[in-house]
């Protein structure tokens, strides 16, 4: 290492340890490897010569929910001196990418030039890009995700992503997984894949409980709405709610929350962009008529999982009314594995059988 690279490497390692101390914890052994790799990346980015050759290798950090992946990349980005850095949630970026591609491509579809122009508009002169919660579930978006990654990896942008899935676990639907295999190979060839799969779930540590947002949500039985400060919708409260380029039929639209039925929000032709639009407008989303997910359609299960993801990621209170969504799912089944992240996030909501909410972070 040159002196400049070594200095930045050591500065980033120190930054991680100080940041952990300020949060009241020490780094978990499973976090040491990503801290080391992110610190080396900080040193590589400080080397002036990389701008003249191929840039540093990109990073793909993956592991279960609650292992501190977002904290790792947020801390890394905070410790970088360059102003040409961006941190974006993949849901939000992908929604805006869709809009940009549609604007540039019109009826011709998501061709490469349209993606390139949309990325230019969204990222500008960014040199270091962090994608949090990268995933690929929707077969209809597979080609756009593939083109996006090709565009980013071929530019002089250093890409760092977090995901709950290893690259081979992306696009888990066996009917469509083969369509995404070239993109998986691209990730494995061009990015260093770093495992963050420690035993500690940082959401469960003492002092990690928050008193707002997603964690104030609940899973209720029908008739228990009052325990969450809710009253059942009246017929005159029903009406359309503007979402992403469409209106959705709500059972109640109130100043601080919106109320939907499961069929309208998860079995209809809704998308992540619709859920993001709702999260931008309402601090609470209520979903009633929730069935066991074994009784929902495959698309309904996927949309429900996306809704949970958006509400959790955007810290929107989510209240579910109906059956236990996970009831009847066979332990160890492919369906249970597909819903593993959803199950982890639902565990953060107050269960109807409990009087107090479990601790989380």
mmCIF file of C-alpha atoms in Angstrom:
data_model
loop_
_atom_site.group_PDB
_atom_site.id
_atom_site.type_symbol
_atom_site.label_atom_id
_atom_site.label_comp_id
_atom_site.label_asym_id
_atom_site.label_seq_id
_atom_site.Cartn_x
_atom_site.Cartn_y
_atom_site.Cartn_z
ATOM 1 C CA UNK A 1 0.000 0.000 0.000
ATOM 2 C CA UNK A 2 1.084 3.578 -0.571
ATOM 3 C CA UNK A 3 1.099 5.910 2.430
ATOM 4 C CA UNK A 4 -2.081 7.567 1.208
ATOM 5 C CA UNK A 5 -3.916 4.269 0.766
ATOM 6 C CA UNK A 6 -2.693 2.963 4.144
ATOM 7 C CA UNK A 7 -3.746 6.164 5.880
ATOM 8 C CA UNK A 8 -7.272 6.023 4.471
ATOM 9 C CA UNK A 9 -7.557 2.290 5.242
ATOM 10 C CA UNK A 10 -6.599 2.849 8.877
ATOM 11 C CA UNK A 11 -8.849 5.911 9.134
ATOM 12 C CA UNK A 12 -11.857 3.899 7.913
ATOM 13 C CA UNK A 13 -11.203 1.035 10.327
ATOM 14 C CA UNK A 14 -11.000 3.505 13.173
ATOM 15 C CA UNK A 15 -14.179 5.171 11.963
ATOM 16 C CA UNK A 16 -16.056 1.847 12.113
ATOM 17 C CA UNK A 17 -14.929 1.110 15.663
ATOM 18 C CA UNK A 18 -15.758 4.607 16.891
ATOM 19 C CA UNK A 19 -19.191 4.451 15.242
ATOM 20 C CA UNK A 20 -19.887 1.112 16.924
ATOM 21 C CA UNK A 21 -18.787 2.504 20.279
ATOM 22 C CA UNK A 22 -21.103 5.477 19.908
ATOM 23 C CA UNK A 23 -23.966 3.022 19.338
ATOM 24 C CA UNK A 24 -22.979 1.102 22.466
ATOM 25 C CA UNK A 25 -21.726 -2.147 20.912
ATOM 26 C CA UNK A 26 -18.534 -3.757 19.691
ATOM 27 C CA UNK A 27 -18.211 -5.272 16.244
ATOM 28 C CA UNK A 28 -19.532 -8.799 15.939
ATOM 29 C CA UNK A 29 -16.943 -11.314 14.629
ATOM 30 C CA UNK A 30 -19.109 -11.758 11.521
ATOM 31 C CA UNK A 31 -18.782 -8.019 10.861
ATOM 32 C CA UNK A 32 -14.990 -7.985 10.968
ATOM 33 C CA UNK A 33 -14.586 -9.329 7.427
ATOM 34 C CA UNK A 34 -16.911 -6.754 5.803
ATOM 35 C CA UNK A 35 -15.312 -3.992 7.906
ATOM 36 C CA UNK A 36 -11.896 -5.100 6.679
ATOM 37 C CA UNK A 37 -13.065 -5.277 3.065
ATOM 38 C CA UNK A 38 -14.857 -1.908 3.205
ATOM 39 C CA UNK A 39 -11.792 -0.318 4.821
ATOM 40 C CA UNK A 40 -9.568 -1.694 2.042
ATOM 41 C CA UNK A 41 -12.012 -0.290 -0.491
ATOM 42 C CA UNK A 42 -11.752 3.127 1.168
ATOM 43 C CA UNK A 43 -7.987 2.913 0.784
ATOM 44 C CA UNK A 44 -8.268 1.847 -2.869
ATOM 45 C CA UNK A 45 -10.556 4.774 -3.586
ATOM 46 C CA UNK A 46 -7.942 7.127 -2.130
ATOM 47 C CA UNK A 47 -5.350 5.944 -4.657
ATOM 48 C CA UNK A 48 -5.217 8.517 -7.479
ATOM 49 C CA UNK A 49 -4.009 5.950 -10.019
ATOM 50 C CA UNK A 50 -7.272 3.951 -10.005
ATOM 51 C CA UNK A 51 -8.898 6.690 -12.062
ATOM 52 C CA UNK A 52 -6.493 5.908 -14.883
ATOM 53 C CA UNK A 53 -6.999 2.135 -14.826
ATOM 54 C CA UNK A 54 -9.878 -0.189 -13.974
ATOM 55 C CA UNK A 55 -11.439 0.897 -10.685
ATOM 56 C CA UNK A 56 -11.582 -1.110 -7.448
ATOM 57 C CA UNK A 57 -13.682 -4.264 -7.395
ATOM 58 C CA UNK A 58 -17.292 -3.805 -6.452
ATOM 59 C CA UNK A 59 -18.773 -5.304 -3.257
ATOM 60 C CA UNK A 60 -21.879 -7.397 -2.647
ATOM 61 C CA UNK A 61 -22.682 -7.806 1.075
ATOM 62 C CA UNK A 62 -25.374 -10.324 1.922
ATOM 63 C CA UNK A 63 -26.848 -11.922 5.016
ATOM 64 C CA UNK A 64 -30.085 -12.357 6.975
ATOM 65 C CA UNK A 65 -32.172 -9.475 8.240
ATOM 66 C CA UNK A 66 -30.814 -7.776 11.350
ATOM 67 C CA UNK A 67 -27.102 -8.476 10.852
ATOM 68 C CA UNK A 68 -26.141 -4.840 10.467
ATOM 69 C CA UNK A 69 -25.603 -4.681 6.701
ATOM 70 C CA UNK A 70 -27.246 -1.268 6.331
ATOM 71 C CA UNK A 71 -25.253 0.064 9.289
ATOM 72 C CA UNK A 72 -22.032 -1.191 7.685
ATOM 73 C CA UNK A 73 -22.577 0.544 4.358
ATOM 74 C CA UNK A 74 -24.002 3.710 5.945
ATOM 75 C CA UNK A 75 -20.949 3.952 8.203
ATOM 76 C CA UNK A 76 -18.639 3.318 5.251
ATOM 77 C CA UNK A 77 -20.277 6.033 3.184
ATOM 78 C CA UNK A 78 -20.205 8.471 6.104
ATOM 79 C CA UNK A 79 -16.456 7.921 6.457
ATOM 80 C CA UNK A 80 -15.638 8.642 2.805
ATOM 81 C CA UNK A 81 -14.376 12.140 2.160
ATOM 82 C CA UNK A 82 -15.611 12.380 -1.424
ATOM 83 C CA UNK A 83 -18.862 14.303 -1.998
ATOM 84 C CA UNK A 84 -19.532 12.255 -5.165
ATOM 85 C CA UNK A 85 -21.234 9.431 -3.305
ATOM 86 C CA UNK A 86 -24.836 8.275 -3.128
ATOM 87 C CA UNK A 87 -26.792 5.870 -0.967
ATOM 88 C CA UNK A 88 -30.090 4.692 -2.461
ATOM 89 C CA UNK A 89 -32.664 2.150 -1.438
ATOM 90 C CA UNK A 90 -33.139 -0.241 -4.322
ATOM 91 C CA UNK A 91 -36.962 -0.033 -4.198
ATOM 92 C CA UNK A 92 -36.864 3.759 -4.580
ATOM 93 C CA UNK A 93 -34.170 3.790 -7.245
ATOM 94 C CA UNK A 94 -35.857 1.108 -9.314
ATOM 95 C CA UNK A 95 -39.168 2.957 -9.253
ATOM 96 C CA UNK A 96 -37.466 6.109 -10.516
ATOM 97 C CA UNK A 97 -35.487 4.102 -13.083
ATOM 98 C CA UNK A 98 -38.738 2.674 -14.460
ATOM 99 C CA UNK A 99 -40.105 6.199 -14.833
ATOM 100 C CA UNK A 100 -36.937 7.428 -16.550
ATOM 101 C CA UNK A 101 -36.779 4.498 -18.946
ATOM 102 C CA UNK A 102 -40.439 4.941 -19.868
ATOM 103 C CA UNK A 103 -39.817 8.628 -20.520
ATOM 104 C CA UNK A 104 -36.843 7.984 -22.798
ATOM 105 C CA UNK A 105 -37.950 4.786 -24.492
ATOM 106 C CA UNK A 106 -41.651 5.481 -24.983
ATOM 107 C CA UNK A 107 -43.279 2.463 -26.559
ATOM 108 C CA UNK A 108 -39.977 0.907 -27.648
ATOM 109 C CA UNK A 109 -39.376 -0.742 -24.292
ATOM 110 C CA UNK A 110 -36.381 -0.644 -21.949
ATOM 111 C CA UNK A 111 -33.602 -0.515 -24.520
ATOM 112 C CA UNK A 112 -30.019 0.028 -23.435
ATOM 113 C CA UNK A 113 -29.845 3.680 -24.479
ATOM 114 C CA UNK A 114 -32.948 4.513 -22.455
ATOM 115 C CA UNK A 115 -31.477 2.855 -19.360
ATOM 116 C CA UNK A 116 -28.186 4.710 -19.835
ATOM 117 C CA UNK A 117 -29.949 8.077 -20.107
ATOM 118 C CA UNK A 118 -32.127 7.350 -17.082
ATOM 119 C CA UNK A 119 -29.082 6.363 -15.014
ATOM 120 C CA UNK A 120 -27.310 9.575 -16.076
ATOM 121 C CA UNK A 121 -30.236 11.623 -14.798
ATOM 122 C CA UNK A 122 -30.498 9.718 -11.518
ATOM 123 C CA UNK A 123 -26.803 9.500 -10.598
ATOM 124 C CA UNK A 124 -25.136 12.499 -12.243
ATOM 125 C CA UNK A 125 -21.399 12.488 -11.477
ATOM 126 C CA UNK A 126 -21.643 9.898 -8.680
ATOM 127 C CA UNK A 127 -18.428 7.878 -8.265
ATOM 128 C CA UNK A 128 -19.400 5.658 -5.290
ATOM 129 C CA UNK A 129 -22.899 4.167 -5.196
ATOM 130 C CA UNK A 130 -24.432 2.172 -2.355
ATOM 131 C CA UNK A 131 -27.558 0.138 -3.097
ATOM 132 C CA UNK A 132 -29.309 -1.046 0.057
ATOM 133 C CA UNK A 133 -31.658 -4.071 -0.073
ATOM 134 C CA UNK A 134 -30.806 -5.166 -3.611
ATOM 135 C CA UNK A 135 -33.075 -7.954 -4.801
ATOM 136 C CA UNK A 136 -34.685 -9.449 -7.883
ATOM 137 C CA UNK A 137 -38.054 -11.150 -7.427
ATOM 138 C CA UNK A 138 -40.165 -9.935 -10.323
ATOM 139 C CA UNK A 139 -39.586 -11.843 -13.567
ATOM 140 C CA UNK A 140 -41.019 -8.903 -15.500
ATOM 141 C CA UNK A 141 -38.188 -6.702 -14.222
ATOM 142 C CA UNK A 142 -35.392 -9.236 -14.731
ATOM 143 C CA UNK A 143 -34.127 -7.762 -17.998
ATOM 144 C CA UNK A 144 -34.201 -4.209 -16.671
ATOM 145 C CA UNK A 145 -32.239 -5.216 -13.553
ATOM 146 C CA UNK A 146 -29.731 -7.012 -15.791
ATOM 147 C CA UNK A 147 -29.284 -3.973 -18.027
ATOM 148 C CA UNK A 148 -28.956 -1.687 -14.999
ATOM 149 C CA UNK A 149 -26.142 -3.790 -13.543
ATOM 150 C CA UNK A 150 -24.326 -3.935 -16.866
ATOM 151 C CA UNK A 151 -24.596 -0.156 -17.135
ATOM 152 C CA UNK A 152 -23.313 0.470 -13.607
ATOM 153 C CA UNK A 153 -20.497 -2.070 -13.703
ATOM 154 C CA UNK A 154 -19.185 -0.803 -17.040
ATOM 155 C CA UNK A 155 -18.991 2.795 -15.806
ATOM 156 C CA UNK A 156 -16.340 4.224 -13.534
ATOM 157 C CA UNK A 157 -18.699 3.959 -10.567
ATOM 158 C CA UNK A 158 -17.752 1.834 -7.573
ATOM 159 C CA UNK A 159 -20.827 -0.162 -6.569
ATOM 160 C CA UNK A 160 -21.527 -1.504 -3.063
ATOM 161 C CA UNK A 161 -24.749 -3.416 -2.472
ATOM 162 C CA UNK A 162 -26.469 -5.112 0.435
ATOM 163 C CA UNK A 163 -28.900 -7.962 0.017
ATOM 164 C CA UNK A 164 -30.666 -10.574 2.096
ATOM 165 C CA UNK A 165 -29.795 -13.120 -0.571
ATOM 166 C CA UNK A 166 -26.560 -14.547 -1.956
ATOM 167 C CA UNK A 167 -26.261 -13.904 -5.687
ATOM 168 C CA UNK A 168 -27.454 -17.441 -6.481
ATOM 169 C CA UNK A 169 -30.572 -16.802 -4.386
ATOM 170 C CA UNK A 170 -31.759 -13.881 -6.508
ATOM 171 C CA UNK A 171 -34.878 -14.448 -8.627
ATOM 172 C CA UNK A 172 -35.762 -17.508 -6.526
ATOM 173 C CA UNK A 173 -38.843 -18.539 -8.524
ATOM 174 C CA UNK A 174 -37.718 -21.743 -10.282
ATOM 175 C CA UNK A 175 -39.846 -20.864 -13.313
ATOM 176 C CA UNK A 176 -37.768 -17.748 -14.007
ATOM 177 C CA UNK A 177 -34.463 -18.277 -12.205
ATOM 178 C CA UNK A 178 -32.700 -19.388 -15.401
ATOM 179 C CA UNK A 179 -33.479 -16.003 -16.971
ATOM 180 C CA UNK A 180 -31.410 -14.310 -14.290
ATOM 181 C CA UNK A 181 -28.457 -16.696 -14.252
ATOM 182 C CA UNK A 182 -26.332 -14.545 -16.647
ATOM 183 C CA UNK A 183 -26.785 -11.602 -14.291
ATOM 184 C CA UNK A 184 -25.846 -13.761 -11.301
ATOM 185 C CA UNK A 185 -22.652 -14.773 -13.100
ATOM 186 C CA UNK A 186 -21.910 -11.107 -13.816
ATOM 187 C CA UNK A 187 -22.265 -10.267 -10.116
ATOM 188 C CA UNK A 188 -20.001 -13.139 -9.072
ATOM 189 C CA UNK A 189 -17.372 -12.232 -11.687
ATOM 190 C CA UNK A 190 -17.264 -8.474 -11.132
ATOM 191 C CA UNK A 191 -18.094 -8.114 -7.434
ATOM 192 C CA UNK A 192 -16.503 -9.457 -4.271
ATOM 193 C CA UNK A 193 -19.276 -11.349 -2.468
ATOM 194 C CA UNK A 194 -18.976 -10.907 1.309
ATOM 195 C CA UNK A 195 -20.967 -13.013 3.788
ATOM 196 C CA UNK A 196 -22.511 -11.144 6.761
ATOM 197 C CA UNK A 197 -24.276 -14.122 8.334
ATOM 198 C CA UNK A 198 -23.437 -13.809 12.030
ATOM 199 C CA UNK A 199 -25.533 -15.232 14.858
ATOM 200 C CA UNK A 200 -26.354 -11.831 16.417
ATOM 201 C CA UNK A 201 -29.630 -10.187 15.398
ATOM 202 C CA UNK A 202 -28.928 -6.557 16.253
ATOM 203 C CA UNK A 203 -32.640 -5.719 16.299
ATOM 204 C CA UNK A 204 -32.964 -7.816 19.441
ATOM 205 C CA UNK A 205 -30.236 -6.151 21.480
ATOM 206 C CA UNK A 206 -31.274 -4.137 24.562
ATOM 207 C CA UNK A 207 -31.738 -0.477 23.784
ATOM 208 C CA UNK A 208 -32.487 -1.066 20.117
ATOM 209 C CA UNK A 209 -36.235 -0.560 20.429
ATOM 210 C CA UNK A 210 -37.744 2.362 18.564
ATOM 211 C CA UNK A 211 -40.955 4.110 19.496
ATOM 212 C CA UNK A 212 -42.193 4.980 16.027
ATOM 213 C CA UNK A 213 -42.706 3.722 12.524
ATOM 214 C CA UNK A 214 -42.898 0.105 11.436
ATOM 215 C CA UNK A 215 -42.333 -1.226 14.934
ATOM 216 C CA UNK A 216 -45.583 0.311 16.173
ATOM 217 C CA UNK A 217 -47.522 -1.870 13.760
ATOM 218 C CA UNK A 218 -49.499 -4.930 14.763
ATOM 219 C CA UNK A 219 -50.994 -8.223 13.653
ATOM 220 C CA UNK A 220 -54.590 -8.300 14.847
ATOM 221 C CA UNK A 221 -57.548 -10.606 14.784
ATOM 222 C CA UNK A 222 -60.761 -9.203 13.304
ATOM 223 C CA UNK A 223 -62.562 -7.234 15.992
ATOM 224 C CA UNK A 224 -59.356 -6.228 17.816
ATOM 225 C CA UNK A 225 -58.909 -2.983 15.875
ATOM 226 C CA UNK A 226 -59.465 -0.818 18.963
ATOM 227 C CA UNK A 227 -56.317 -2.251 20.573
ATOM 228 C CA UNK A 228 -54.342 -0.489 17.839
ATOM 229 C CA UNK A 229 -56.337 2.743 18.124
ATOM 230 C CA UNK A 230 -58.381 1.992 15.005
ATOM 231 C CA UNK A 231 -62.071 2.006 14.169
ATOM 232 C CA UNK A 232 -63.544 -0.091 11.380
ATOM 233 C CA UNK A 233 -64.196 1.716 8.086
ATOM 234 C CA UNK A 234 -67.607 3.228 7.424
ATOM 235 C CA UNK A 235 -69.093 2.874 3.928
ATOM 236 C CA UNK A 236 -68.838 6.605 3.250
ATOM 237 C CA UNK A 237 -65.067 6.519 3.914
ATOM 238 C CA UNK A 238 -64.371 4.238 0.941
ATOM 239 C CA UNK A 239 -62.843 5.809 -2.139
ATOM 240 C CA UNK A 240 -59.988 5.806 -4.623
ATOM 241 C CA UNK A 241 -56.439 6.634 -3.555
ATOM 242 C CA UNK A 242 -53.841 7.918 -6.002
ATOM 243 C CA UNK A 243 -50.854 5.570 -6.234
ATOM 244 C CA UNK A 244 -48.287 5.206 -9.027
ATOM 245 C CA UNK A 245 -50.066 6.180 -12.257
ATOM 246 C CA UNK A 246 -53.289 4.593 -11.015
ATOM 247 C CA UNK A 247 -55.959 4.775 -8.343
ATOM 248 C CA UNK A 248 -56.482 2.015 -5.800
ATOM 249 C CA UNK A 249 -59.826 1.273 -4.106
ATOM 250 C CA UNK A 250 -59.405 1.935 -0.386
ATOM 251 C CA UNK A 251 -61.892 0.945 2.323
ATOM 252 C CA UNK A 252 -61.100 4.104 4.262
ATOM 253 C CA UNK A 253 -58.961 7.163 3.581
ATOM 254 C CA UNK A 254 -58.129 9.120 6.698
ATOM 255 C CA UNK A 255 -55.710 11.886 7.520
ATOM 256 C CA UNK A 256 -53.132 9.653 9.209
ATOM 257 C CA UNK A 257 -53.784 6.258 7.619
ATOM 258 C CA UNK A 258 -55.250 4.392 4.677
ATOM 259 C CA UNK A 259 -57.171 1.112 4.922
ATOM 260 C CA UNK A 260 -57.199 -1.583 2.237
ATOM 261 C CA UNK A 261 -58.441 -5.113 1.841
ATOM 262 C CA UNK A 262 -56.007 -7.871 0.939
ATOM 263 C CA UNK A 263 -57.733 -8.623 -2.390
ATOM 264 C CA UNK A 264 -57.469 -5.017 -3.568
ATOM 265 C CA UNK A 265 -53.886 -4.378 -2.486
ATOM 266 C CA UNK A 266 -52.224 -7.769 -2.962
ATOM 267 C CA UNK A 267 -54.320 -9.787 -5.399
ATOM 268 C CA UNK A 268 -54.906 -6.909 -7.812
ATOM 269 C CA UNK A 269 -52.476 -5.540 -10.379
ATOM 270 C CA UNK A 270 -50.423 -3.515 -7.908
ATOM 271 C CA UNK A 271 -46.657 -3.014 -7.815
ATOM 272 C CA UNK A 272 -43.844 -1.907 -5.532
ATOM 273 C CA UNK A 273 -44.162 1.575 -7.049
ATOM 274 C CA UNK A 274 -47.753 1.742 -5.770
ATOM 275 C CA UNK A 275 -46.662 0.767 -2.255
ATOM 276 C CA UNK A 276 -43.903 3.377 -2.311
ATOM 277 C CA UNK A 277 -46.431 6.033 -3.331
ATOM 278 C CA UNK A 278 -48.661 5.054 -0.391
ATOM 279 C CA UNK A 279 -45.667 5.098 1.980
ATOM 280 C CA UNK A 280 -44.814 8.619 0.823
ATOM 281 C CA UNK A 281 -48.302 9.839 1.707
ATOM 282 C CA UNK A 282 -49.522 7.864 4.732
ATOM 283 C CA UNK A 283 -47.706 7.165 8.024
ATOM 284 C CA UNK A 284 -49.898 4.073 8.600
ATOM 285 C CA UNK A 285 -51.188 1.415 6.212
ATOM 286 C CA UNK A 286 -53.921 -0.973 7.384
ATOM 287 C CA UNK A 287 -54.516 -4.236 5.531
ATOM 288 C CA UNK A 288 -57.497 -6.379 6.500
ATOM 289 C CA UNK A 289 -58.789 -9.696 5.272
ATOM 290 C CA UNK A 290 -55.254 -11.105 5.468
ATOM 291 C CA UNK A 291 -55.395 -14.864 4.782
ATOM 292 C CA UNK A 292 -52.822 -17.543 5.534
ATOM 293 C CA UNK A 293 -50.394 -17.073 2.656
ATOM 294 C CA UNK A 294 -50.822 -20.719 1.714
ATOM 295 C CA UNK A 295 -54.306 -19.668 0.528
ATOM 296 C CA UNK A 296 -53.106 -16.655 -1.470
ATOM 297 C CA UNK A 297 -52.037 -16.790 -5.095
ATOM 298 C CA UNK A 298 -48.283 -16.814 -5.842
ATOM 299 C CA UNK A 299 -48.583 -13.214 -7.073
ATOM 300 C CA UNK A 300 -50.547 -12.295 -3.950
ATOM 301 C CA UNK A 301 -47.806 -13.726 -1.732
ATOM 302 C CA UNK A 302 -45.140 -11.833 -3.654
ATOM 303 C CA UNK A 303 -47.050 -8.556 -3.474
ATOM 304 C CA UNK A 304 -47.691 -9.043 0.248
ATOM 305 C CA UNK A 305 -43.958 -9.614 0.816
ATOM 306 C CA UNK A 306 -43.177 -6.464 -1.188
ATOM 307 C CA UNK A 307 -45.678 -4.447 0.859
ATOM 308 C CA UNK A 308 -44.055 -5.607 4.103
ATOM 309 C CA UNK A 309 -40.621 -4.738 2.692
ATOM 310 C CA UNK A 310 -41.650 -1.234 1.652
ATOM 311 C CA UNK A 311 -43.345 -0.439 4.978
ATOM 312 C CA UNK A 312 -40.365 -1.744 6.954
ATOM 313 C CA UNK A 313 -37.761 -0.014 4.789
ATOM 314 C CA UNK A 314 -39.664 3.281 4.803
ATOM 315 C CA UNK A 315 -40.499 2.952 8.527
ATOM 316 C CA UNK A 316 -44.260 3.091 7.901
ATOM 317 C CA UNK A 317 -46.569 1.605 10.519
ATOM 318 C CA UNK A 318 -48.259 -1.521 9.130
ATOM 319 C CA UNK A 319 -51.337 -3.042 10.761
ATOM 320 C CA UNK A 320 -52.461 -6.462 9.517
ATOM 321 C CA UNK A 321 -55.945 -7.733 10.378
ATOM 322 C CA UNK A 322 -56.974 -11.323 9.753
ATOM 323 C CA UNK A 323 -55.319 -14.712 9.960
ATOM 324 C CA UNK A 324 -51.689 -15.411 10.758
ATOM 325 C CA UNK A 325 -50.061 -14.984 7.312
ATOM 326 C CA UNK A 326 -47.493 -17.670 8.087
ATOM 327 C CA UNK A 327 -49.923 -20.269 9.424
ATOM 328 C CA UNK A 328 -49.611 -23.634 7.741
ATOM 329 C CA UNK A 329 -46.280 -22.962 6.042
ATOM 330 C CA UNK A 330 -44.234 -26.180 6.323
ATOM 331 C CA UNK A 331 -40.949 -25.605 8.131
ATOM 332 C CA UNK A 332 -38.012 -25.901 5.764
ATOM 333 C CA UNK A 333 -40.195 -25.767 2.657
ATOM 334 C CA UNK A 334 -39.213 -23.762 -0.417
ATOM 335 C CA UNK A 335 -42.145 -21.444 0.245
ATOM 336 C CA UNK A 336 -41.016 -20.852 3.820
ATOM 337 C CA UNK A 337 -37.489 -20.072 2.592
ATOM 338 C CA UNK A 338 -38.867 -17.619 0.047
ATOM 339 C CA UNK A 339 -40.761 -15.851 2.832
ATOM 340 C CA UNK A 340 -37.895 -15.909 5.343
ATOM 341 C CA UNK A 341 -37.297 -12.157 5.192
ATOM 342 C CA UNK A 342 -41.038 -11.478 5.420
ATOM 343 C CA UNK A 343 -41.281 -13.721 8.499
ATOM 344 C CA UNK A 344 -38.392 -11.868 10.149
ATOM 345 C CA UNK A 345 -40.076 -8.539 9.574
ATOM 346 C CA UNK A 346 -43.503 -9.713 10.674
ATOM 347 C CA UNK A 347 -41.895 -10.830 13.939
ATOM 348 C CA UNK A 348 -41.298 -7.141 14.695
ATOM 349 C CA UNK A 349 -45.039 -6.443 14.780
ATOM 350 C CA UNK A 350 -47.136 -6.892 17.897
ATOM 351 C CA UNK A 351 -48.918 -10.227 17.715
ATOM 352 C CA UNK A 352 -52.599 -10.402 18.723
ATOM 353 C CA UNK A 353 -51.834 -13.056 21.317
ATOM 354 C CA UNK A 354 -49.414 -10.748 23.101
ATOM 355 C CA UNK A 355 -50.069 -7.661 25.154
ATOM 356 C CA UNK A 356 -46.631 -6.130 24.645
ATOM 357 C CA UNK A 357 -44.486 -5.697 21.605
ATOM 358 C CA UNK A 358 -41.213 -7.629 21.354
ATOM 359 C CA UNK A 359 -37.938 -5.735 21.488
ATOM 360 C CA UNK A 360 -36.272 -4.975 18.190
ATOM 361 C CA UNK A 361 -33.980 -2.520 16.477
#
